[in-house]
mmCIF file of C-alpha atoms in Angstrom:
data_model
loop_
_atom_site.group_PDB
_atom_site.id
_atom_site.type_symbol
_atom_site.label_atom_id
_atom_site.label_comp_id
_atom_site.label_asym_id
_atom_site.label_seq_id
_atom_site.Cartn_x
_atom_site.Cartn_y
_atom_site.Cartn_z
ATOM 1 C CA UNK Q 1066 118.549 124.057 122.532
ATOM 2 C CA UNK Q 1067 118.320 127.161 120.758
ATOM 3 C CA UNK Q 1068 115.190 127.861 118.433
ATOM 4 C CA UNK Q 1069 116.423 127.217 114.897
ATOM 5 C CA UNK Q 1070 116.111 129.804 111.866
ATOM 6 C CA UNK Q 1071 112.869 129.748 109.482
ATOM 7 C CA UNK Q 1072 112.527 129.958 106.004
ATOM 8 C CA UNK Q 1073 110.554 132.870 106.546
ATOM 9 C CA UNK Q 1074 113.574 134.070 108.155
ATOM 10 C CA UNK Q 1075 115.184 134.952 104.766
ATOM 11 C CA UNK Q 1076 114.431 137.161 102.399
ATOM 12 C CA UNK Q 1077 112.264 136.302 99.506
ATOM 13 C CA UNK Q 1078 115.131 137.253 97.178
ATOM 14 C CA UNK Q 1079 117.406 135.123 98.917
ATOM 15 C CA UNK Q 1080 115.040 132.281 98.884
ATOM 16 C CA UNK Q 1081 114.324 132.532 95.353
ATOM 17 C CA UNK Q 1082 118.039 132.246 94.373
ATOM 18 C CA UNK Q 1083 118.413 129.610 96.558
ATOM 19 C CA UNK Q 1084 115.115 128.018 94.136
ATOM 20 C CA UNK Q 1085 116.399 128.979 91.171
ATOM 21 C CA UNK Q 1086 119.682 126.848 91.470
ATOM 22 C CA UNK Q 1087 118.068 123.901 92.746
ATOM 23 C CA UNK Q 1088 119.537 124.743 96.522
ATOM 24 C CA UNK Q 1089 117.829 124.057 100.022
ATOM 25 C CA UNK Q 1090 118.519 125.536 103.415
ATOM 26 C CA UNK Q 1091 119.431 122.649 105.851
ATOM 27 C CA UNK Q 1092 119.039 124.558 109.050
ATOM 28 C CA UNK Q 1093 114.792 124.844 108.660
ATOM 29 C CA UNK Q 1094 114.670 121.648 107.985
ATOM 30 C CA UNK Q 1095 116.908 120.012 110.146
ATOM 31 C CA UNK Q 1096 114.708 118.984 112.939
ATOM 32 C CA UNK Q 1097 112.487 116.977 110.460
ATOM 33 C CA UNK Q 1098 115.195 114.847 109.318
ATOM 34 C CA UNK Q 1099 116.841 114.440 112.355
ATOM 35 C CA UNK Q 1100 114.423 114.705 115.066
ATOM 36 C CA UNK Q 1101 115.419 114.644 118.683
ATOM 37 C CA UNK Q 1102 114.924 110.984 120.780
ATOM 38 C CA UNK Q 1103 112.940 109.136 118.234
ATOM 39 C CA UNK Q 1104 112.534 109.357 114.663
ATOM 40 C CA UNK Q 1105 109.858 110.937 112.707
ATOM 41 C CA UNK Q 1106 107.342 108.178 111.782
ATOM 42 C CA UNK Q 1107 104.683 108.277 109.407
ATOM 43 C CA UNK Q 1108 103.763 104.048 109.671
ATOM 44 C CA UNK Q 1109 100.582 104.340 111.231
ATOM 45 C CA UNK Q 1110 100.009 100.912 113.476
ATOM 46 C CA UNK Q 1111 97.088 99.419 111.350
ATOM 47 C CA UNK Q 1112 95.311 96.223 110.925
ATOM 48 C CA UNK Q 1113 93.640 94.808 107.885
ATOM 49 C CA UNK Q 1114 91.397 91.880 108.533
ATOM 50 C CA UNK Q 1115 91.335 89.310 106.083
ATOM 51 C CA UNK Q 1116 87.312 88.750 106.580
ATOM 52 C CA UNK Q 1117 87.358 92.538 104.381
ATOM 53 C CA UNK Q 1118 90.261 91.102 102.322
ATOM 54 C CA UNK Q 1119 88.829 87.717 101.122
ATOM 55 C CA UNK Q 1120 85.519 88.830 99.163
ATOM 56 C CA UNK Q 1121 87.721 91.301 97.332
ATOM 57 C CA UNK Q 1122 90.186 88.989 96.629
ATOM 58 C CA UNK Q 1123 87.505 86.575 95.070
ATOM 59 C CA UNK Q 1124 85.580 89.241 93.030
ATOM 60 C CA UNK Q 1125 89.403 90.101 92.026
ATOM 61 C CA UNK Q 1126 89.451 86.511 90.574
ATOM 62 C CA UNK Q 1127 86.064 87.050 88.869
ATOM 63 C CA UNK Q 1128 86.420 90.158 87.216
ATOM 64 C CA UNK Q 1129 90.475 89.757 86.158
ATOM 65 C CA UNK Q 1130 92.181 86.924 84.532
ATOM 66 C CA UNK Q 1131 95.502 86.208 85.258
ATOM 67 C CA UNK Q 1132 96.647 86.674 81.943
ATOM 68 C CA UNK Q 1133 95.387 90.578 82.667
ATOM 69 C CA UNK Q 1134 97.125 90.558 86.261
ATOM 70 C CA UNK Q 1135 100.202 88.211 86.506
ATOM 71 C CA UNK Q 1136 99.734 88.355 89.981
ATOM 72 C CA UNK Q 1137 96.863 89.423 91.156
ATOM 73 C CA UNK Q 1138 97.205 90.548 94.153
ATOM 74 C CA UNK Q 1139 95.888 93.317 96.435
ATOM 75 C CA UNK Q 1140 98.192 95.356 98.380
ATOM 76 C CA UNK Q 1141 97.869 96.346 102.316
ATOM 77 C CA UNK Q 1142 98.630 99.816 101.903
ATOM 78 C CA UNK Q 1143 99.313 102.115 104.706
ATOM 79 C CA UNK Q 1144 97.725 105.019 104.956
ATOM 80 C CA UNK Q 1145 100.385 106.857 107.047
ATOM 81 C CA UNK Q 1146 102.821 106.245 104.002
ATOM 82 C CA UNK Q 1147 100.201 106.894 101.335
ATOM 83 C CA UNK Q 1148 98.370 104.250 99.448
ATOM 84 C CA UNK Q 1149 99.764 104.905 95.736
ATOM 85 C CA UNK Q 1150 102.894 103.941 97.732
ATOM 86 C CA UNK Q 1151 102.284 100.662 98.173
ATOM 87 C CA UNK Q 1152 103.760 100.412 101.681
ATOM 88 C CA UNK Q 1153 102.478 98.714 104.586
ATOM 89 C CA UNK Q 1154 106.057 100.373 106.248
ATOM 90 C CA UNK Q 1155 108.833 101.929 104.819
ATOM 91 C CA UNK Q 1156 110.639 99.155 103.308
ATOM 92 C CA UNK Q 1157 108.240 96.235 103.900
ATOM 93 C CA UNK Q 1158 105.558 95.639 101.282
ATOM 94 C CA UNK Q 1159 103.021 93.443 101.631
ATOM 95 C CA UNK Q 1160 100.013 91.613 99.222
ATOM 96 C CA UNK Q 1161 97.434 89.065 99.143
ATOM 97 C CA UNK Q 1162 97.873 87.221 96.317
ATOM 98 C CA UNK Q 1163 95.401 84.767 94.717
ATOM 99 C CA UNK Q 1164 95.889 82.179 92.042
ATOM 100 C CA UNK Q 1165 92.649 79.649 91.078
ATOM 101 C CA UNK Q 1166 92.215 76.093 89.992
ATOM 102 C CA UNK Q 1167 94.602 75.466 86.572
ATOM 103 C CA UNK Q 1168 95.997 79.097 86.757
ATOM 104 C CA UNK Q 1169 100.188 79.663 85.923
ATOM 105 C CA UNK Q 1170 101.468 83.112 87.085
ATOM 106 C CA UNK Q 1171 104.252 83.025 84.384
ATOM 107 C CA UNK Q 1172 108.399 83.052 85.577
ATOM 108 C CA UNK Q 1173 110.353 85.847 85.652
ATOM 109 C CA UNK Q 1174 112.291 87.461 88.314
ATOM 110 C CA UNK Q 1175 113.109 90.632 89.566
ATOM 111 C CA UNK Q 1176 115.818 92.947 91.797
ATOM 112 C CA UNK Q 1177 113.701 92.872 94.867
ATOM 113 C CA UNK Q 1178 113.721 89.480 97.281
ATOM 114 C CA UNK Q 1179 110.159 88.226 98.170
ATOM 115 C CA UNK Q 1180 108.622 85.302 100.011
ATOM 116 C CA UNK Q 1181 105.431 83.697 99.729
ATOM 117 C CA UNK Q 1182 103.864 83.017 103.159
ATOM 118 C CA UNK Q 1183 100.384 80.523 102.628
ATOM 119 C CA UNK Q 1184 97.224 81.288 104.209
ATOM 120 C CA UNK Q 1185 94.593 79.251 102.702
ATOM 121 C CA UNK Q 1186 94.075 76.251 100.019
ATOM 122 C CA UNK Q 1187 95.507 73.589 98.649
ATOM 123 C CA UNK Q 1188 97.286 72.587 95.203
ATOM 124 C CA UNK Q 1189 99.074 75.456 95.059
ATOM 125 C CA UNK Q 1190 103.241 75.239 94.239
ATOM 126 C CA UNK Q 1191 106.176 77.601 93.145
ATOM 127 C CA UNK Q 1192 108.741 76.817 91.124
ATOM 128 C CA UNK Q 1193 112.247 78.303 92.703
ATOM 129 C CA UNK Q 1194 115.254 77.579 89.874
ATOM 130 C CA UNK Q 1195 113.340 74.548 88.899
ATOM 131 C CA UNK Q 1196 112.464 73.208 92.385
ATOM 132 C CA UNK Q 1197 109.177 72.333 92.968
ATOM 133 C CA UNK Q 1198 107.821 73.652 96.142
ATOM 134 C CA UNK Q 1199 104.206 72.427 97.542
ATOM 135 C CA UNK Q 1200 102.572 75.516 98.937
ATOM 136 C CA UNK Q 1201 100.828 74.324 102.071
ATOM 137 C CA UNK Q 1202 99.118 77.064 104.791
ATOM 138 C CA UNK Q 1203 101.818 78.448 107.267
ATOM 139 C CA UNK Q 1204 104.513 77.451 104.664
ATOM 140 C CA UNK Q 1205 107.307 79.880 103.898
ATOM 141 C CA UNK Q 1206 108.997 79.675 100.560
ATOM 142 C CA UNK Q 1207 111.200 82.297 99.211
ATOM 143 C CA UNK Q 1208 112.140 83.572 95.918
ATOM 144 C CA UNK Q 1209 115.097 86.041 96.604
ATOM 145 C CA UNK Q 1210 116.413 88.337 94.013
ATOM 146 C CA UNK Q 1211 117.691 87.260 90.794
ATOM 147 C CA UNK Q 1212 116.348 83.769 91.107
ATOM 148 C CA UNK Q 1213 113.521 82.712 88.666
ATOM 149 C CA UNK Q 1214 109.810 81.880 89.971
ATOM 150 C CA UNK Q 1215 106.787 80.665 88.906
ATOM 151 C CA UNK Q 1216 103.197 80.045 90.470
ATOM 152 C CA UNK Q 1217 100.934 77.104 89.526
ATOM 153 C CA UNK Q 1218 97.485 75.654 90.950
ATOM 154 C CA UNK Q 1219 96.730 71.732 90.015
ATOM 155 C CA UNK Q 1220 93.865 71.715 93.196
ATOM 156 C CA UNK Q 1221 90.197 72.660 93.388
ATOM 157 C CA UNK Q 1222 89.890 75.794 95.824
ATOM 158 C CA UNK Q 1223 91.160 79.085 95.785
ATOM 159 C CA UNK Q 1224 94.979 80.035 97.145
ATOM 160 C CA UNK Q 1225 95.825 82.460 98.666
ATOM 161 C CA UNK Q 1226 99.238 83.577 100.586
ATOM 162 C CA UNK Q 1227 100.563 86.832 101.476
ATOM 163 C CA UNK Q 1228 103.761 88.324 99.567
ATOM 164 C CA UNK Q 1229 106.481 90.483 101.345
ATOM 165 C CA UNK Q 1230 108.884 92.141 99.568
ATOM 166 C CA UNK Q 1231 111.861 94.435 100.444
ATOM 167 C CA UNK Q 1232 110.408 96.625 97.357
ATOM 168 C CA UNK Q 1233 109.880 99.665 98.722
ATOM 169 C CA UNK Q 1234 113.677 100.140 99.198
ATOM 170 C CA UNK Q 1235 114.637 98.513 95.820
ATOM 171 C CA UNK Q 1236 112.614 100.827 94.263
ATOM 172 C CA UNK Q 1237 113.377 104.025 96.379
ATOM 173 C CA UNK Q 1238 117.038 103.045 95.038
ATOM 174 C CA UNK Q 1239 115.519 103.089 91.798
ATOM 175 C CA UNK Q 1240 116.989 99.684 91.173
ATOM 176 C CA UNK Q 1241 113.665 97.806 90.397
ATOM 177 C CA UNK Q 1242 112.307 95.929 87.746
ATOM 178 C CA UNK Q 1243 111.797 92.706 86.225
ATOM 179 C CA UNK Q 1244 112.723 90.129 83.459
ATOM 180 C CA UNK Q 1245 109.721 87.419 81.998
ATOM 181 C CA UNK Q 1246 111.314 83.946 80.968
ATOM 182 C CA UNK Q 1247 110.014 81.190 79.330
ATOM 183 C CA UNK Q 1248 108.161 78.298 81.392
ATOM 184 C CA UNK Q 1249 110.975 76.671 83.464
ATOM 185 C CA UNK Q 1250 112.164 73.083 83.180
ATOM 186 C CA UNK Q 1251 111.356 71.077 86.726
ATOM 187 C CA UNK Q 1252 113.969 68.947 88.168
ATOM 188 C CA UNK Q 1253 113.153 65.296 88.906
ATOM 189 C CA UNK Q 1254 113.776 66.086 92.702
ATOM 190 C CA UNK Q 1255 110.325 68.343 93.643
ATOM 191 C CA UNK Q 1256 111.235 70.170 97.394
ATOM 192 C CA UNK Q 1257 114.705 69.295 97.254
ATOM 193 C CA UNK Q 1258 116.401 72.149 99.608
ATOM 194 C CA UNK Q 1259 113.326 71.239 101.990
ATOM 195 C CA UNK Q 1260 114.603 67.549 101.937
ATOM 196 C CA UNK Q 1261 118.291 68.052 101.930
ATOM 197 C CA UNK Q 1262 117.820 70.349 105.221
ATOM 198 C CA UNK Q 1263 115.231 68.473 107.010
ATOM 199 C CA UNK Q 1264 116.385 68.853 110.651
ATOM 200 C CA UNK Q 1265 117.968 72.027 112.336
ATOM 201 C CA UNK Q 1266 121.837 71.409 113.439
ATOM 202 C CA UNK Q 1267 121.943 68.830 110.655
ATOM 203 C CA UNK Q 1268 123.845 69.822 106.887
ATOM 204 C CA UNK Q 1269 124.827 67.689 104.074
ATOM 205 C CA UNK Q 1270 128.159 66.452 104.919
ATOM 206 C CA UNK Q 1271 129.038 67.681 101.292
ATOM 207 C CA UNK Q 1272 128.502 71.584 101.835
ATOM 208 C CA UNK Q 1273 131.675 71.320 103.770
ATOM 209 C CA UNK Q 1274 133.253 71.038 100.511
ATOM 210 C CA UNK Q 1275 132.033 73.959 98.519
ATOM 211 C CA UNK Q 1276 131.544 77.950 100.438
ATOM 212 C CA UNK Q 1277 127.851 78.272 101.768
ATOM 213 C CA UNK Q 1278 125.566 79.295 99.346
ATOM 214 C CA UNK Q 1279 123.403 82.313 99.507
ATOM 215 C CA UNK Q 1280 119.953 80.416 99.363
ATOM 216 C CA UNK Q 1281 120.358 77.100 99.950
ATOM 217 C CA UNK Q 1282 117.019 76.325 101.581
ATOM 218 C CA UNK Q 1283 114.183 78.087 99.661
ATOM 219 C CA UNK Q 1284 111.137 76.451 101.865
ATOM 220 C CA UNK Q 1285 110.214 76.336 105.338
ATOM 221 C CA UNK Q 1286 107.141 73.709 106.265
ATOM 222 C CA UNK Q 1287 104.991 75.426 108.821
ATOM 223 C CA UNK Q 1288 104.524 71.699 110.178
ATOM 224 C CA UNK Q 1289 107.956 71.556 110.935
ATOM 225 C CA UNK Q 1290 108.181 75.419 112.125
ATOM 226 C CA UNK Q 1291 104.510 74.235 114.390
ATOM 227 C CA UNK Q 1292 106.149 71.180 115.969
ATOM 228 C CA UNK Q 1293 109.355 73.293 117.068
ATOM 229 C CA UNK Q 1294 107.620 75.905 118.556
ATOM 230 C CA UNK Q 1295 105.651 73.420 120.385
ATOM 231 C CA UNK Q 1296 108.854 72.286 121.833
ATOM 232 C CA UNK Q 1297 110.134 75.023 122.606
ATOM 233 C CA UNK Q 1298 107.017 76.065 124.624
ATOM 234 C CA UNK Q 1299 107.574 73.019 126.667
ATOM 235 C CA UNK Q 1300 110.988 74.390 127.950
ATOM 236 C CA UNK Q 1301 110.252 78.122 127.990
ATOM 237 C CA UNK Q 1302 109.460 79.650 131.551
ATOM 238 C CA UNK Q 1303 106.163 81.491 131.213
ATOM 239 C CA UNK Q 1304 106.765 85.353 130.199
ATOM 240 C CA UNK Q 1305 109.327 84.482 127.901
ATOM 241 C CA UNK Q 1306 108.751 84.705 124.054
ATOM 242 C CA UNK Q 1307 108.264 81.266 122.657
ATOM 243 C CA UNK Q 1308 109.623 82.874 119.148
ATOM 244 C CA UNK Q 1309 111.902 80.938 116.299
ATOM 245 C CA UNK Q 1310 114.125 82.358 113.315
ATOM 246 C CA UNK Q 1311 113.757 81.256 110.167
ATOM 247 C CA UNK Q 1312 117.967 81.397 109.111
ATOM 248 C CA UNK Q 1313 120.003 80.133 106.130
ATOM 249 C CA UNK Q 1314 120.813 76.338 107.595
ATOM 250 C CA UNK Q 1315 124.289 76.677 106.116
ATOM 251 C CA UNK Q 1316 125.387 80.153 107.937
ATOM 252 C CA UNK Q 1317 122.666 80.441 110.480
ATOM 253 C CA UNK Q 1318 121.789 84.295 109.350
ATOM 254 C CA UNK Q 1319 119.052 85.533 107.914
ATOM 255 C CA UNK Q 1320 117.427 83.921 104.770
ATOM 256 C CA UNK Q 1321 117.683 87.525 103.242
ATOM 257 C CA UNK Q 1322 119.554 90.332 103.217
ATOM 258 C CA UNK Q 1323 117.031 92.777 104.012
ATOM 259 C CA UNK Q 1324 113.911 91.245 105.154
ATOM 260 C CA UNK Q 1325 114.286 88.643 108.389
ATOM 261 C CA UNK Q 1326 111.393 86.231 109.480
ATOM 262 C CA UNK Q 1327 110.400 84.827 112.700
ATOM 263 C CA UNK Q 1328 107.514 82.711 113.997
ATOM 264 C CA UNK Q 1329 105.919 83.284 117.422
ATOM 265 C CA UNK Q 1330 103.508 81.137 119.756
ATOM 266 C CA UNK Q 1331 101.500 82.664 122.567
ATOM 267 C CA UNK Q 1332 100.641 79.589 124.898
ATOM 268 C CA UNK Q 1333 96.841 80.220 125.927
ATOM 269 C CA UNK Q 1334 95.972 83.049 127.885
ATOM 270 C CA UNK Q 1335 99.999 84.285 127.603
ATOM 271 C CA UNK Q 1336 100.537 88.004 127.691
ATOM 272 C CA UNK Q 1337 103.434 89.283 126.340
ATOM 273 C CA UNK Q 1338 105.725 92.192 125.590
ATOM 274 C CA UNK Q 1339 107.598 92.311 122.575
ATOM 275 C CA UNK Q 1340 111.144 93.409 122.654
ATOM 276 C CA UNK Q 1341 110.916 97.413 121.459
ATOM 277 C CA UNK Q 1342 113.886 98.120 119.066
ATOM 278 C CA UNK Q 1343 114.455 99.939 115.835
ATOM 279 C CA UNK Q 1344 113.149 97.714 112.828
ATOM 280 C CA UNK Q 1345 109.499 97.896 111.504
ATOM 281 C CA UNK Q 1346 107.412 95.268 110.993
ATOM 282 C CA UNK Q 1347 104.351 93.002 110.180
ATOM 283 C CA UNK Q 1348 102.207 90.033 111.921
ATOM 284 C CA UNK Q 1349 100.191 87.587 109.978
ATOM 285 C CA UNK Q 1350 98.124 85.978 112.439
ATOM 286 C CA UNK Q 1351 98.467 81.774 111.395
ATOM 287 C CA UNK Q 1352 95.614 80.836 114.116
ATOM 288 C CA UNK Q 1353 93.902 82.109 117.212
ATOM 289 C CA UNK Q 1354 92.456 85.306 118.209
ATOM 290 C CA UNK Q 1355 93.569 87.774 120.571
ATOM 291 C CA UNK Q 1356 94.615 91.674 121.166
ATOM 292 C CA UNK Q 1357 97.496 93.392 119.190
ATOM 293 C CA UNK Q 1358 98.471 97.119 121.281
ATOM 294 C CA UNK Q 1359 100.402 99.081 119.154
ATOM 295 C CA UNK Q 1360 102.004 102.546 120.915
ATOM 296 C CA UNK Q 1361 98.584 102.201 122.743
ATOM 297 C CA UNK Q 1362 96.741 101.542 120.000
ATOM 298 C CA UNK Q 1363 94.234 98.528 120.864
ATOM 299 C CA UNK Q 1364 93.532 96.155 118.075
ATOM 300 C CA UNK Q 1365 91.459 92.841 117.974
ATOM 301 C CA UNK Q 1366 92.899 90.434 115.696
ATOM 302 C CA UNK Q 1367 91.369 87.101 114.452
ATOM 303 C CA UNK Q 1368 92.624 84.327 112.317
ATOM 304 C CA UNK Q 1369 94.707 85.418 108.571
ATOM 305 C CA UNK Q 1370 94.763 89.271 109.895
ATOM 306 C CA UNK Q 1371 97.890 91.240 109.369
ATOM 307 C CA UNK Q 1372 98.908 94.156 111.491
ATOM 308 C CA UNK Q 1373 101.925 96.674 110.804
ATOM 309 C CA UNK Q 1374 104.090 97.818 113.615
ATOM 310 C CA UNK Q 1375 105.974 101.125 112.954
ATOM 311 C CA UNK Q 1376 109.529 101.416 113.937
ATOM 312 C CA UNK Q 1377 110.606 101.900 117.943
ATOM 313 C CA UNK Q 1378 107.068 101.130 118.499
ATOM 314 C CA UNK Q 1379 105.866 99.276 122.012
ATOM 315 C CA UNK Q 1380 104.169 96.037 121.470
ATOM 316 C CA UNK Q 1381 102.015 93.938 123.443
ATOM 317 C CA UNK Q 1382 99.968 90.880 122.334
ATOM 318 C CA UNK Q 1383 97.960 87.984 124.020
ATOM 319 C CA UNK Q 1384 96.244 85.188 123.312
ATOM 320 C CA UNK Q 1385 92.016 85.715 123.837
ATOM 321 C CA UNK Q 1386 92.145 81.831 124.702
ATOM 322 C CA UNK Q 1387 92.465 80.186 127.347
ATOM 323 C CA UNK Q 1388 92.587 76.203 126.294
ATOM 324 C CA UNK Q 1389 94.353 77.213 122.647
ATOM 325 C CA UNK Q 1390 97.736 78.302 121.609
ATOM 326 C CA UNK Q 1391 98.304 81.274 119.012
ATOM 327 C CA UNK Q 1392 100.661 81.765 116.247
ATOM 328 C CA UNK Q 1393 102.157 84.559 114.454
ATOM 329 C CA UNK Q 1394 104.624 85.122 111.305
ATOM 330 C CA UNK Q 1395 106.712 88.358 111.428
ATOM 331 C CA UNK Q 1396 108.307 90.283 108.643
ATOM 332 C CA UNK Q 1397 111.103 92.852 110.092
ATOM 333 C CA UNK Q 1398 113.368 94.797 107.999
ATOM 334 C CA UNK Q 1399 116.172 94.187 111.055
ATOM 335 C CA UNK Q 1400 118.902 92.316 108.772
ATOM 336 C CA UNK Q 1401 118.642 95.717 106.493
ATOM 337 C CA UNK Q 1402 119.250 97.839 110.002
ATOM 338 C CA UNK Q 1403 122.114 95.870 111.477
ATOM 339 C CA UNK Q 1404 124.099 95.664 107.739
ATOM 340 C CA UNK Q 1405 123.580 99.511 107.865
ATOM 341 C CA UNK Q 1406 124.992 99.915 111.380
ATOM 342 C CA UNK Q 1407 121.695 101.419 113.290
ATOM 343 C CA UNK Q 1408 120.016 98.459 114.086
ATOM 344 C CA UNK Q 1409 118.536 99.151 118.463
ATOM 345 C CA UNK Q 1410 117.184 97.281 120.880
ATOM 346 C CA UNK Q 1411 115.634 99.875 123.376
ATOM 347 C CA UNK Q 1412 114.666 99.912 126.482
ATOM 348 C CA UNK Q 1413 111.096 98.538 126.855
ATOM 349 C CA UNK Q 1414 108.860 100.436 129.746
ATOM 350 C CA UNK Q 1415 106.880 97.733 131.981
ATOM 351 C CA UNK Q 1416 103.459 97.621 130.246
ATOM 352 C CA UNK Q 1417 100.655 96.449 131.969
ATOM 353 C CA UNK Q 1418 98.833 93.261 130.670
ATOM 354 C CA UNK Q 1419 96.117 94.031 127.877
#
């Protein structure tokens, strides 16, 4: 390919008109916003480990009220991206949010979709469009955009779950922001989507009379999500993901349009390659220990850590035990590729074992 022009190639004069009008050459730029092979990537493969997250967290709790937070929450910023930016990759954000003992974080709701994945604690609930949800660790709940949440603690110990939100896209749209309500008014029926939708391949015989809805199951049990996976790993040859969806139980696509969610188990000892395509993402690790390699980059992760994988990155992780099984969330922002027509799976070298 031939070299491409400079800016220094033109003349100053020419350069300043070109300022002056608000007017930018493509051609010396052109390589940086469409790069040859692979795109440009700034996501830096990082982990934060929740043992350096946790004692912030708490002195969080000590030093601000809720009624001076809202949510009070700490951010996993990358560092690639820029921290004032909130981003742990380009359209995934992710938080560690903390509520204590008799605490509300008041409803409202807001343009970006979010869910609310549980690490620790217990008494913890959201309210979804008046639908109590329990918040139990390894539980899932979502509150998508436009739909009204609240947080609440009736237990004794400190909760904690991680956030994701599609935010850094809302906002690059410059379509974010938020409306407060009033406290809302819980139905009689507390986890009702949960209940209605208990087993997988099983739907009220009623939704065949209305169109699917967009959200009709706004919980996911990580008992439930635990057990299946177990199964699963009883009739999955070894070297082959043991991974689940989470999906709408009406459609079977995503829960949301731009963020998708997935649950992996790594029997003990297992090994195993991730399939390389085009969507970023992050792992919460639920339980066990192991090794995370990132584009070569090693990282030891324990219980509650989160690691961010950059786009088209290769990804290897295994399981550090040899008696007990692992488990992993994921975040991806794949739904949000394939709607836009670029979503890749790519061809994935051999990689040796960790």
């Amino acid at each position: 390919m031939s070299q491409l022009g400079t800016l220094e190639d033109l003349p100053i004069g020419f350069r300043q008109g070109l300022t002056a009008t608000n007017l930018v050459p493509l051609w010396p730029n052109l390589r940086g916003a469409l790069p040859y092979g692979i795109p440009t990537r700034r996501t830096r493969p990082l982990l934060w480990r929740y043992s350096e997250i946790r004692p912030q967290l708490m002195e969080a709790g000590r030093l601000t009220p809720i009624e001076k937070a809202e949510r009070r929450v700490l951010v996993l910023a990358n560092p690639g991206l820029g921290l004032e930016n909130m981003q742990a990759t380009p359209s995934i954000y992710i938080g560690m949010q903390l509520i204590l003992p008799g605490e509300t974080a008041p409803n409202h709701k807001h343009t970006p979709s979010a869910v609310r994945f549980v690490v620790e604690g217990a008494g913890g609930f959201t309210v979804v469009e008046g639908e109590r949800c329990p918040m139990e660790p390894g539980d899932l709940i979502l509150t998508p955009s436009g739909l009204w949440h609240e947080h609440g603690h009736t237990g004794s110990e400190p909760v904690v779950w991680m956030d994701a939100l599609d935010l850094p896209l809302v906002f690059a749209l410059e379509a974010s922001y938020c409306t407060d309500g009033e406290p809302q008014n819980i139905r009689n029926e507390p986890d009702a989507s949960q209940t209605r939708y208990r087993r997988s391949g099983l739907v009220p015989w009623s939704g065949w009379m209305h169109p699917p809805t967009n959200y009709p199951l706004v919980r996911f049990p990580w008992r439930d999500v635990k057990a299946a996976l177990a199964d699963l790993a009883s009739v999955t040859p070894r070297g082959e993901a043991v991974r689940l969806a989470y999906v709408n139980p009406e459609t079977g696509r995503e829960c949301l349009p731009i963020l998708g969610f997935s649950a992996i188990q790594l029997r003990p000892g297992e090994s195993l390659a991730l399939p390389r395509h085009s969507a970023s993402a992050v792992m919460n690790i639920v339980d066990g220990a192991g090794v995370a390699e990132i584009d070569g980059v090693q990282f030891q992760f324990e219980q509650f850590d989160t690691v961010a994988v950059p786009t088209h990155a290769r990804v290897r992780i295994e399981n550090s035990s040899s008696t007990k099984p692992a488990h992993l969330f994921v975040v991806d922002d794949a739904p949000m590729q394939r709607k836009l027509g670029f979503y890749e799976m790519l061809a994935n070298e051999a990689l040796p074992p960790i």
